[in-house]
Short mmCIF file of N, CA and C and ligand atoms in Angstrom, two decimals:
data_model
loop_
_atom_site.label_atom_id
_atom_site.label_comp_id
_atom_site.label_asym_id
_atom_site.label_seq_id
_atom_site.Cartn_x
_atom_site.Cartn_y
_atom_site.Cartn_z
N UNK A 57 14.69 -7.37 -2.06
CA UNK A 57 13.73 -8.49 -2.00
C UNK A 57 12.47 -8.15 -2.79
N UNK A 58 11.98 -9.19 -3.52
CA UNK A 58 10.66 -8.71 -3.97
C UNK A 58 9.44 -8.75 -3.08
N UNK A 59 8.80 -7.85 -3.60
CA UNK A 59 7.58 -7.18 -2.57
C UNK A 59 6.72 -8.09 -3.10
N UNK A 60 5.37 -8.38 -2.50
CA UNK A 60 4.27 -8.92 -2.89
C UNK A 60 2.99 -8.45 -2.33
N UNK A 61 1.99 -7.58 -2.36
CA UNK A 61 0.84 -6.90 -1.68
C UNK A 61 -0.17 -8.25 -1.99
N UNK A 62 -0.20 -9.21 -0.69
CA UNK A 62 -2.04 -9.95 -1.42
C UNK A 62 -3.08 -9.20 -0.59
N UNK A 63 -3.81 -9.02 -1.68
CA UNK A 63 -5.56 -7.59 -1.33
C UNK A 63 -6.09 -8.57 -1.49
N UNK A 64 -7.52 -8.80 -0.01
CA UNK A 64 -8.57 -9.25 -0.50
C UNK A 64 -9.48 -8.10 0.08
N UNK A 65 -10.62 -8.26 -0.77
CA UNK A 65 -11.52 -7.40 -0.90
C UNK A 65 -12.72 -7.91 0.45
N UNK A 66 -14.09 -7.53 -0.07
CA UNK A 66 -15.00 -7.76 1.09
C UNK A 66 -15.30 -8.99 1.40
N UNK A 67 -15.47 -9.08 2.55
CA UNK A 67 -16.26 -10.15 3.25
C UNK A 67 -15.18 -11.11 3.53
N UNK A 68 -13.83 -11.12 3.08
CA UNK A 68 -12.96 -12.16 2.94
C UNK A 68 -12.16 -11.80 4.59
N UNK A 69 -12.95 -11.01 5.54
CA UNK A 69 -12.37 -10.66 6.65
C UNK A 69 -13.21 -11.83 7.42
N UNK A 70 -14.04 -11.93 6.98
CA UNK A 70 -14.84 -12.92 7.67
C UNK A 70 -14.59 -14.66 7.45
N UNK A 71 -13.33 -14.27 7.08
CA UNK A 71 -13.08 -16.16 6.63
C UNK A 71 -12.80 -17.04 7.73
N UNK A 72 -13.28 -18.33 7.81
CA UNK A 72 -13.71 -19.04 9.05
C UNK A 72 -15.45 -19.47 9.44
N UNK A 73 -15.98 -18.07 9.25
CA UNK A 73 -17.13 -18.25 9.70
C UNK A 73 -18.15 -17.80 8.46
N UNK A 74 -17.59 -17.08 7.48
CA UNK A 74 -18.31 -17.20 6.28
C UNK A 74 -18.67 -18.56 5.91
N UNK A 75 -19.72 -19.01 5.40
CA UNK A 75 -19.85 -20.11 4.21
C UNK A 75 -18.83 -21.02 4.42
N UNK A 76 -18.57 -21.67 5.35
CA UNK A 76 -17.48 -22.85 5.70
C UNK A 76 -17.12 -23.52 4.37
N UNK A 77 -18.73 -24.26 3.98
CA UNK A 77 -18.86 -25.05 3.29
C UNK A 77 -18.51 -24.87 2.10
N UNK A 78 -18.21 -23.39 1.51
CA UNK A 78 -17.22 -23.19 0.36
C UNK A 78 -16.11 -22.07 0.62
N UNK A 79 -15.76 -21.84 1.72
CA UNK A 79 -14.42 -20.90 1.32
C UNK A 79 -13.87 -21.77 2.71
N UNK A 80 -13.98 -22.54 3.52
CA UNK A 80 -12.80 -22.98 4.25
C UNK A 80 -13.57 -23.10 5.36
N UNK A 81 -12.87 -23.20 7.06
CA UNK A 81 -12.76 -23.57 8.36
C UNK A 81 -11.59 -22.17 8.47
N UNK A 82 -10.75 -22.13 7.56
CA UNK A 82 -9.27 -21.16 8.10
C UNK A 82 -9.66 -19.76 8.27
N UNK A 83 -9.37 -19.15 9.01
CA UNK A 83 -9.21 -17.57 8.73
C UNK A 83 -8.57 -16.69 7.76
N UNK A 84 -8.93 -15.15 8.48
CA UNK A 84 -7.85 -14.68 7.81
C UNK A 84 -6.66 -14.50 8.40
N UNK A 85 -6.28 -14.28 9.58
CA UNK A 85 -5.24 -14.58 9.91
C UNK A 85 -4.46 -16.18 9.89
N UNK A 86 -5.08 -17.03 9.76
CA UNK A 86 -4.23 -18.29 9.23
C UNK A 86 -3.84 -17.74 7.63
N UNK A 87 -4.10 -17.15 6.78
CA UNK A 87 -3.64 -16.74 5.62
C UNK A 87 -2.78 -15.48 5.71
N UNK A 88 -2.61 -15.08 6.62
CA UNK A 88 -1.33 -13.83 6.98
C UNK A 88 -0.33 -14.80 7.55
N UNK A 89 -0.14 -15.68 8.20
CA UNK A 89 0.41 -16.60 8.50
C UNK A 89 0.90 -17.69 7.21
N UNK A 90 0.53 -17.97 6.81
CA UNK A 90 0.71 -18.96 6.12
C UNK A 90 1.32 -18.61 4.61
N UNK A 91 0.72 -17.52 3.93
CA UNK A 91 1.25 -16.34 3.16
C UNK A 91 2.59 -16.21 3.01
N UNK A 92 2.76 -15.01 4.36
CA UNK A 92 4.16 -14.59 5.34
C UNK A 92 5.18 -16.08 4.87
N UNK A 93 4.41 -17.35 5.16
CA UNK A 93 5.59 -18.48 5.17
C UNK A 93 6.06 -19.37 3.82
N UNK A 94 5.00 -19.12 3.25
CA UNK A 94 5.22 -19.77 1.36
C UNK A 94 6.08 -18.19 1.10
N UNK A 95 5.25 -17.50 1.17
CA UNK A 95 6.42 -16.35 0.43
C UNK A 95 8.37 -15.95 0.45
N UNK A 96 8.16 -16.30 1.85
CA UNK A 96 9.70 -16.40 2.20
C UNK A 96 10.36 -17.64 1.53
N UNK A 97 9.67 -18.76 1.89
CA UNK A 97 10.43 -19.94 1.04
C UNK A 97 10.47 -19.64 -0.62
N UNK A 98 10.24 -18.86 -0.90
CA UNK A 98 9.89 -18.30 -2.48
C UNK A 98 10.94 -17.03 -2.47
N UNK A 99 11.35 -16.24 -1.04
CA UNK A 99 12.37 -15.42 -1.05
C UNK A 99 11.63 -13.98 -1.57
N UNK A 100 9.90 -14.09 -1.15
CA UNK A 100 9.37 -12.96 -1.76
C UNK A 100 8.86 -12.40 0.30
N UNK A 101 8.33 -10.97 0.16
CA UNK A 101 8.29 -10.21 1.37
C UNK A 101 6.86 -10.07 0.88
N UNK A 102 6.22 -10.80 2.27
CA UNK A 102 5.03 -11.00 1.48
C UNK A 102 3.84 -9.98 2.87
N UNK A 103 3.18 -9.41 2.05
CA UNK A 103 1.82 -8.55 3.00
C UNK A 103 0.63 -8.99 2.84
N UNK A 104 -0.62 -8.92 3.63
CA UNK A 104 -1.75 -9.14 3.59
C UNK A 104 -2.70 -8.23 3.96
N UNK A 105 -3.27 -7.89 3.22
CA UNK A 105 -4.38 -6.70 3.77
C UNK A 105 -5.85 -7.18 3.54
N UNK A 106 -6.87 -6.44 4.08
CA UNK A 106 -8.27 -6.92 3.64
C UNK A 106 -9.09 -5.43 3.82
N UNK A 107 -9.94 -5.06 3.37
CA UNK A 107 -10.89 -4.35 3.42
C UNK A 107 -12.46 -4.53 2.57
N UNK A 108 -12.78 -4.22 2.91
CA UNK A 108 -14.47 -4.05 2.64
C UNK A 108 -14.58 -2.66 2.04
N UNK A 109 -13.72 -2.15 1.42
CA UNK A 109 -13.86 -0.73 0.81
C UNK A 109 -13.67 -0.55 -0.61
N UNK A 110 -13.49 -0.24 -1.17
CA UNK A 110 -13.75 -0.45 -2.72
C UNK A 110 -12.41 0.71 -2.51
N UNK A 111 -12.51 2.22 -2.38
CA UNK A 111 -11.71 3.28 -2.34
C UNK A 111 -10.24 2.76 -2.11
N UNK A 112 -10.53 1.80 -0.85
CA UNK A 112 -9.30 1.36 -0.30
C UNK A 112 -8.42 0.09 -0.74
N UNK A 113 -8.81 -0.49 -1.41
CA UNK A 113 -8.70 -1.41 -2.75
C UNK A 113 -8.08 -0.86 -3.86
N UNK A 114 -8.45 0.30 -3.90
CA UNK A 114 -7.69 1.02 -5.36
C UNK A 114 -6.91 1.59 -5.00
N UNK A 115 -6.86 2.17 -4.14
CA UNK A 115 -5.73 3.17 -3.72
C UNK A 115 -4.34 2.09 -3.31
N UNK A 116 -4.88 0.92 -2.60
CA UNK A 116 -3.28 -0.25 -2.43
C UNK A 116 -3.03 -0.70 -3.75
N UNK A 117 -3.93 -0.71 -5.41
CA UNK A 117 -3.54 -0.94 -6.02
C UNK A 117 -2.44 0.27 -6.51
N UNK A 118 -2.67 1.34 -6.48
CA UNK A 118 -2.03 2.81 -6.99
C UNK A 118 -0.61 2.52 -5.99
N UNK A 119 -0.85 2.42 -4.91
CA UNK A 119 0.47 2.17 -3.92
C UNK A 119 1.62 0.79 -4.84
N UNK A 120 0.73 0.15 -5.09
CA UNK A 120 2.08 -1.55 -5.91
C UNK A 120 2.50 -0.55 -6.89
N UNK A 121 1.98 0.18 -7.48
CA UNK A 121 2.62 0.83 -8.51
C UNK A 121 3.57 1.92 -8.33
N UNK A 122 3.60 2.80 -7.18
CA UNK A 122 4.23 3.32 -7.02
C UNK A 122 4.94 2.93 -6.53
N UNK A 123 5.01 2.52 -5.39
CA UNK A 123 6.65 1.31 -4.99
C UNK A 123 6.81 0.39 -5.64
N UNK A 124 6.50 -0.35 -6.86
CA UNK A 124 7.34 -1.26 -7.45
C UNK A 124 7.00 -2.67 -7.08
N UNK A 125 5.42 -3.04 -6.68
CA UNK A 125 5.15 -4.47 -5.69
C UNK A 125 4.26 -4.82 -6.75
N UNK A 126 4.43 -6.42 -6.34
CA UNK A 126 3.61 -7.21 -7.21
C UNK A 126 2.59 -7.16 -6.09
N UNK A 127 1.69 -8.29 -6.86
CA UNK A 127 0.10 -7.95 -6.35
C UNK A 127 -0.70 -9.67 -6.51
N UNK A 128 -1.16 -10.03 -5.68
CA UNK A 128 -2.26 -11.11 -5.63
C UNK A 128 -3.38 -10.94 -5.03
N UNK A 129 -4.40 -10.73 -5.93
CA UNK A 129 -5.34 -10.06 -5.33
C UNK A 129 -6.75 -10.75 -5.64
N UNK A 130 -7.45 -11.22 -4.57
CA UNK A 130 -8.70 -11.67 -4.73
C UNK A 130 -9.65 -10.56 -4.11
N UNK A 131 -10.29 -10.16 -5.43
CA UNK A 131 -11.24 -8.68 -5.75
C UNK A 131 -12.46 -9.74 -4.74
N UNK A 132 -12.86 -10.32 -4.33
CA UNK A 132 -13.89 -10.90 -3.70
C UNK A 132 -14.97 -10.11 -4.48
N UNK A 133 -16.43 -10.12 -4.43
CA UNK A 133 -17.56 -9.66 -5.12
C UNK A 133 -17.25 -8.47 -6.36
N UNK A 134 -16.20 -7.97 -6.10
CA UNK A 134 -15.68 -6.76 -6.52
C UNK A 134 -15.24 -7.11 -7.84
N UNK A 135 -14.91 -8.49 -8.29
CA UNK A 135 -14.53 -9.28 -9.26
C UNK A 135 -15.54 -9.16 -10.47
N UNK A 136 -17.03 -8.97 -10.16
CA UNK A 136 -17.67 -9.54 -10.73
C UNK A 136 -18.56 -7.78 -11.59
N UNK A 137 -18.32 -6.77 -10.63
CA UNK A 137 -18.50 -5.72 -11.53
C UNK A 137 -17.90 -4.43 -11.52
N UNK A 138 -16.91 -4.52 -10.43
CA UNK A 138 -16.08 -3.11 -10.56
C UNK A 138 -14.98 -3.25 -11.46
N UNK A 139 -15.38 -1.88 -11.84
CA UNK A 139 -14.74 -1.12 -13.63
C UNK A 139 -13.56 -0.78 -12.98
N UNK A 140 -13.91 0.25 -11.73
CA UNK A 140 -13.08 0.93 -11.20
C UNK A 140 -11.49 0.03 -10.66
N UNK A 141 -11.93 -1.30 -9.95
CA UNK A 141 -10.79 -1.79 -9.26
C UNK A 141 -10.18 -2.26 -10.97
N UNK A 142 -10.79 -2.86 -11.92
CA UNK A 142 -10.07 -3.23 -13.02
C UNK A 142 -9.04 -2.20 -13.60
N UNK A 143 -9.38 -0.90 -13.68
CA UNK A 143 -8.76 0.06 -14.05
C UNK A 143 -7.47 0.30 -13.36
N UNK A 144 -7.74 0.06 -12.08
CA UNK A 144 -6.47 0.44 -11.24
C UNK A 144 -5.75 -1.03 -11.21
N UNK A 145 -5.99 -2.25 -11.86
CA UNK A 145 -5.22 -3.56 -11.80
C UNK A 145 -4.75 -3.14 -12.95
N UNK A 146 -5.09 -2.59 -14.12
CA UNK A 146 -4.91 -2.75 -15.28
C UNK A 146 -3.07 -1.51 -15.19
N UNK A 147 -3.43 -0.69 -14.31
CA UNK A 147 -2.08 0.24 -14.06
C UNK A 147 -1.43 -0.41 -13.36
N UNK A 148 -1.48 -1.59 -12.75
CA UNK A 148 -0.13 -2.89 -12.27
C UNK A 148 0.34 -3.62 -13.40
N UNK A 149 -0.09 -4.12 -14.11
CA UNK A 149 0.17 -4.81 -15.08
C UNK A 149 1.00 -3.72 -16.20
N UNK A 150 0.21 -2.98 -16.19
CA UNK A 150 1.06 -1.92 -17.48
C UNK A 150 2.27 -1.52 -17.21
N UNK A 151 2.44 -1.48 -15.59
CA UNK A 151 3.61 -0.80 -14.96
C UNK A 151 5.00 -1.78 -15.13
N UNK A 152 4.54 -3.13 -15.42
CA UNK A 152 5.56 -4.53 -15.95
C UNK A 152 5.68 -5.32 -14.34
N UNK A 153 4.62 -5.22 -13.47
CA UNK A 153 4.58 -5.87 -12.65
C UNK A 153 3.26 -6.80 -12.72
N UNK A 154 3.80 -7.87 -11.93
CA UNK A 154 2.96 -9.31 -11.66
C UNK A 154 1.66 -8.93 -10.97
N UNK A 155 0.31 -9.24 -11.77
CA UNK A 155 -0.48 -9.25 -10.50
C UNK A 155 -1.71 -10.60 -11.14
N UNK A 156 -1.86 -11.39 -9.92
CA UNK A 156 -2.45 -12.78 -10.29
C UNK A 156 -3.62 -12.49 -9.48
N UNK A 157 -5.12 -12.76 -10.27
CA UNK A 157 -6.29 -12.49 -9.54
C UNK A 157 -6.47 -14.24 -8.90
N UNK A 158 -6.83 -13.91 -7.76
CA UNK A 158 -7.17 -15.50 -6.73
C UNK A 158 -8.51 -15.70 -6.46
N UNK A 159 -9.15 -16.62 -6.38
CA UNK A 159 -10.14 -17.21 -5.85
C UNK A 159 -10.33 -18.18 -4.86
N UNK A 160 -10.91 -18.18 -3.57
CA UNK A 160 -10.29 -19.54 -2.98
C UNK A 160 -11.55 -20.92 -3.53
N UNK A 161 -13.13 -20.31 -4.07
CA UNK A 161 -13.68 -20.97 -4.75
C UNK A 161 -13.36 -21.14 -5.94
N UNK A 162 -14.42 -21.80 -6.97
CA UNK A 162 -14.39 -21.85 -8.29
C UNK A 162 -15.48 -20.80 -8.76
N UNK A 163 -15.39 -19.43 -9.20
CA UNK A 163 -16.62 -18.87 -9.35
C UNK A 163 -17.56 -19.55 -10.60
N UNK A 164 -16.71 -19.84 -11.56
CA UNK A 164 -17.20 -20.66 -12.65
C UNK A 164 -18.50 -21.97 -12.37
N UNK A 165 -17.79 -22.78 -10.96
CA UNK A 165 -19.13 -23.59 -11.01
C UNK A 165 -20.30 -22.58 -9.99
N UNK A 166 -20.31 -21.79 -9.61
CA UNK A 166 -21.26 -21.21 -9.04
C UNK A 166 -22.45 -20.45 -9.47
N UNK A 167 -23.16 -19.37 -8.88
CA UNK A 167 -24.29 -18.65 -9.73
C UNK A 167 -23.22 -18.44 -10.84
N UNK A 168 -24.51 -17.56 -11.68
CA UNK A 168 -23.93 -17.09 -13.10
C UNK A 168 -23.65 -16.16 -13.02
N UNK A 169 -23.96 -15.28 -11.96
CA UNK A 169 -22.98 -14.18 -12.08
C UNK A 169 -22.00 -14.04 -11.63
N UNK A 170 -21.01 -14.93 -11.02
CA UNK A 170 -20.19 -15.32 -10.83
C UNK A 170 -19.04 -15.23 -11.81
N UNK A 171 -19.83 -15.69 -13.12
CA UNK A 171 -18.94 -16.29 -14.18
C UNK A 171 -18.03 -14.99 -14.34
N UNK A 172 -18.57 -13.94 -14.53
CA UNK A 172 -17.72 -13.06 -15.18
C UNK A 172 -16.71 -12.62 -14.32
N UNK A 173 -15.57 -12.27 -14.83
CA UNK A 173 -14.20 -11.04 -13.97
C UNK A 173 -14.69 -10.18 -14.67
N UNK A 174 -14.65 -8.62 -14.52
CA UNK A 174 -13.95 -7.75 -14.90
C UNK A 174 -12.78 -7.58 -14.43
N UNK A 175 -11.91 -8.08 -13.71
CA UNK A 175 -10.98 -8.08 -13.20
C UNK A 175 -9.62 -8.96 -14.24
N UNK A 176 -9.95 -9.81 -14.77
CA UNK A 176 -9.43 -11.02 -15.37
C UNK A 176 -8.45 -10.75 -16.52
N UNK A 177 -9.34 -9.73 -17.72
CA UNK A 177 -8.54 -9.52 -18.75
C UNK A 177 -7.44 -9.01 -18.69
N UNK A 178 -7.55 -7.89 -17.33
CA UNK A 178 -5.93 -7.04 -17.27
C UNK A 178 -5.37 -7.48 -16.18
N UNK A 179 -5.42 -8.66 -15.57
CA UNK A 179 -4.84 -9.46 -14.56
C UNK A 179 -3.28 -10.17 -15.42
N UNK A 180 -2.40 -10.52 -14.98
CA UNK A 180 -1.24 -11.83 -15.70
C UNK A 180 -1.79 -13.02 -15.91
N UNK A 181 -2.90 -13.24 -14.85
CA UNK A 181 -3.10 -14.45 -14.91
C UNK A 181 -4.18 -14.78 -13.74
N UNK A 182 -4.85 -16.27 -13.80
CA UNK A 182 -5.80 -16.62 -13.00
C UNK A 182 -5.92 -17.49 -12.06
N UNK A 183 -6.25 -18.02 -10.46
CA UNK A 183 -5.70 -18.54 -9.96
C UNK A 183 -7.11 -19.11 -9.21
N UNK A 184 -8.21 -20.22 -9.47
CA UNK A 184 -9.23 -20.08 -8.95
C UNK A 184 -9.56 -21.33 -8.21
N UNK A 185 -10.20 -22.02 -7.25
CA UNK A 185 -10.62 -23.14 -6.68
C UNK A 185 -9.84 -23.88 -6.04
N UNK A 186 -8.97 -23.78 -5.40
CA UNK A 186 -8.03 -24.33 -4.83
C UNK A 186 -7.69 -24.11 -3.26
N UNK A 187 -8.81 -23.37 -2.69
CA UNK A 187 -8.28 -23.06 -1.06
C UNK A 187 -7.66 -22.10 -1.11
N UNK A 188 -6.82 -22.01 0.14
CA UNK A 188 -5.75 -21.11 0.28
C UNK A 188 -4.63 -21.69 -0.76
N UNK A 189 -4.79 -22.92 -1.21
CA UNK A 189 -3.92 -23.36 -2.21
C UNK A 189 -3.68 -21.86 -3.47
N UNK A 190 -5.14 -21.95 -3.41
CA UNK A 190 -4.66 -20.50 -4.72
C UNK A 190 -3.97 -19.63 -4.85
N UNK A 191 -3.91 -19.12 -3.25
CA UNK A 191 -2.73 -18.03 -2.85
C UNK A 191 -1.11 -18.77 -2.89
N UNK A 192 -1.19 -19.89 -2.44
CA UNK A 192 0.42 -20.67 -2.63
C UNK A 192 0.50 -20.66 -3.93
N UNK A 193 -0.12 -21.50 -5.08
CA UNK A 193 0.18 -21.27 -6.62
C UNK A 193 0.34 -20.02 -7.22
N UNK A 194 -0.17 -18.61 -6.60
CA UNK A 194 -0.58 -17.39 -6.97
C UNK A 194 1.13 -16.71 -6.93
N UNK A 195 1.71 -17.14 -5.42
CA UNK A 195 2.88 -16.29 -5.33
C UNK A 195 3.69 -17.39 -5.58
N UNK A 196 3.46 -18.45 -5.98
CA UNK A 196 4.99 -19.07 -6.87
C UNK A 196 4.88 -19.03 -8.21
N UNK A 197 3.62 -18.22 -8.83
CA UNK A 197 4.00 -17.90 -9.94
C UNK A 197 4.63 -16.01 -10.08
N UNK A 198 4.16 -15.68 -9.32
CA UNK A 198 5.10 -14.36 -8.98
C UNK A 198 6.49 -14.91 -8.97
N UNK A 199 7.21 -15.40 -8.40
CA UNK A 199 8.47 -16.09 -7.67
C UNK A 199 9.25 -16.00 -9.00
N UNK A 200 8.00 -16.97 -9.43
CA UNK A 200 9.35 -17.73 -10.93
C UNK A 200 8.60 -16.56 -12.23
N UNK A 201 8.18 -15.62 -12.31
CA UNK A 201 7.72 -14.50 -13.16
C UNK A 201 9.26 -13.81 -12.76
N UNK A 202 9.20 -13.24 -11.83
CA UNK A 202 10.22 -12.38 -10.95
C UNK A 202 11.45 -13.07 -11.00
N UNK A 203 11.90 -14.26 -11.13
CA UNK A 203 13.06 -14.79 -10.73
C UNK A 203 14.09 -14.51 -12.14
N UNK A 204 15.04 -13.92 -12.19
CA UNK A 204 16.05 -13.16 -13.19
C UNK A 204 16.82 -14.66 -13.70
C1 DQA B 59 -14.41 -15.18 -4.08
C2 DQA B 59 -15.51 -15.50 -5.11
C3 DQA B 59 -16.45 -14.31 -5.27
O1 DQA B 59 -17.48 -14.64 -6.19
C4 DQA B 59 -17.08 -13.96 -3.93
O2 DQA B 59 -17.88 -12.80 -4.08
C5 DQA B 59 -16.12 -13.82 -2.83
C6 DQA B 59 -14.99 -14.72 -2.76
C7 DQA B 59 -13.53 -16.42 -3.80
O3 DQA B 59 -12.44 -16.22 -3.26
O4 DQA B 59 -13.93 -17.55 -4.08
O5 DQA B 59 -16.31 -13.01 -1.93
O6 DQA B 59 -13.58 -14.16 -4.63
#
């Protein structure tokens, strides 16, 4: 079965009660839930993790690579200037596995520092403003990337 690791980074533990008014009402466990259930209908084995650690962010990226897992990963703030998490996305992608950076906002209409990824260039691809929608579009493009 194909694997799928979705990483979100900081603060995204706090979903529900973060900023309603732009990242949702849902949690994060409604997105381990809900994840878990698009992924299977997609026939992918799907995980959810979160941390607030930068260390621990890179190191689950080093892990997709060593077992062979794709990756959907919303770098949350981490998007906008770590070298470090880019480096370790950039060794998913090289490895010939899928990894789609998510947003559940649009960072684009937001501050300006927003605008930038470092994350983006060595990502497959981009998945931004859409809710938890982003994560459903995110792993059905894994699905049909992956599908032989
Ligand atoms: C975010 C956008 C980032 O700019 C922000 O720092 C987040 C969440 C999003 O999902 O919209 O924490 O990645």
């Amino acid at each position: 079965m194909t694997r799928v690791l979705v990483l979100n980074g900081p603060n995204l533990g706090r979903l529900g009660v973060r900023e309603p008014e732009v990242y949702g009402s849902a949690t994060l466990a409604d997105l381990v839930e809900q994840a878990g259930a698009w992924g299977a209908q997609d026939g992918l084995e799907v995980e959810v993790r979160q941390t607030d650690d930068e260390a621990t962010l890179v190191g689950w990226l080093h892990e997709a690579v060593d077992t062979g897992a794709h990756v959907v990963l919303n770098p949350a703030a981490f998007t906008h200037y770590s070298y470090a998490l880019r480096d370790a996305a950039a060794q998913v992608t090289k490895a010939g596995l899928v990894l789609v950076e998510v947003h559940l906002s649009n960072p684009y209409a937001r501050e300006e520092f927003r605008h930038t990824s470092v994350v983006g260039g060595v990502a497959t691809g981009t998945v931004a403003g859409f809710g938890f929608d982003s994560y459903r579009l995110a792993l059905t493009a894994v699905a049909q990337r992956t599908r032989r």
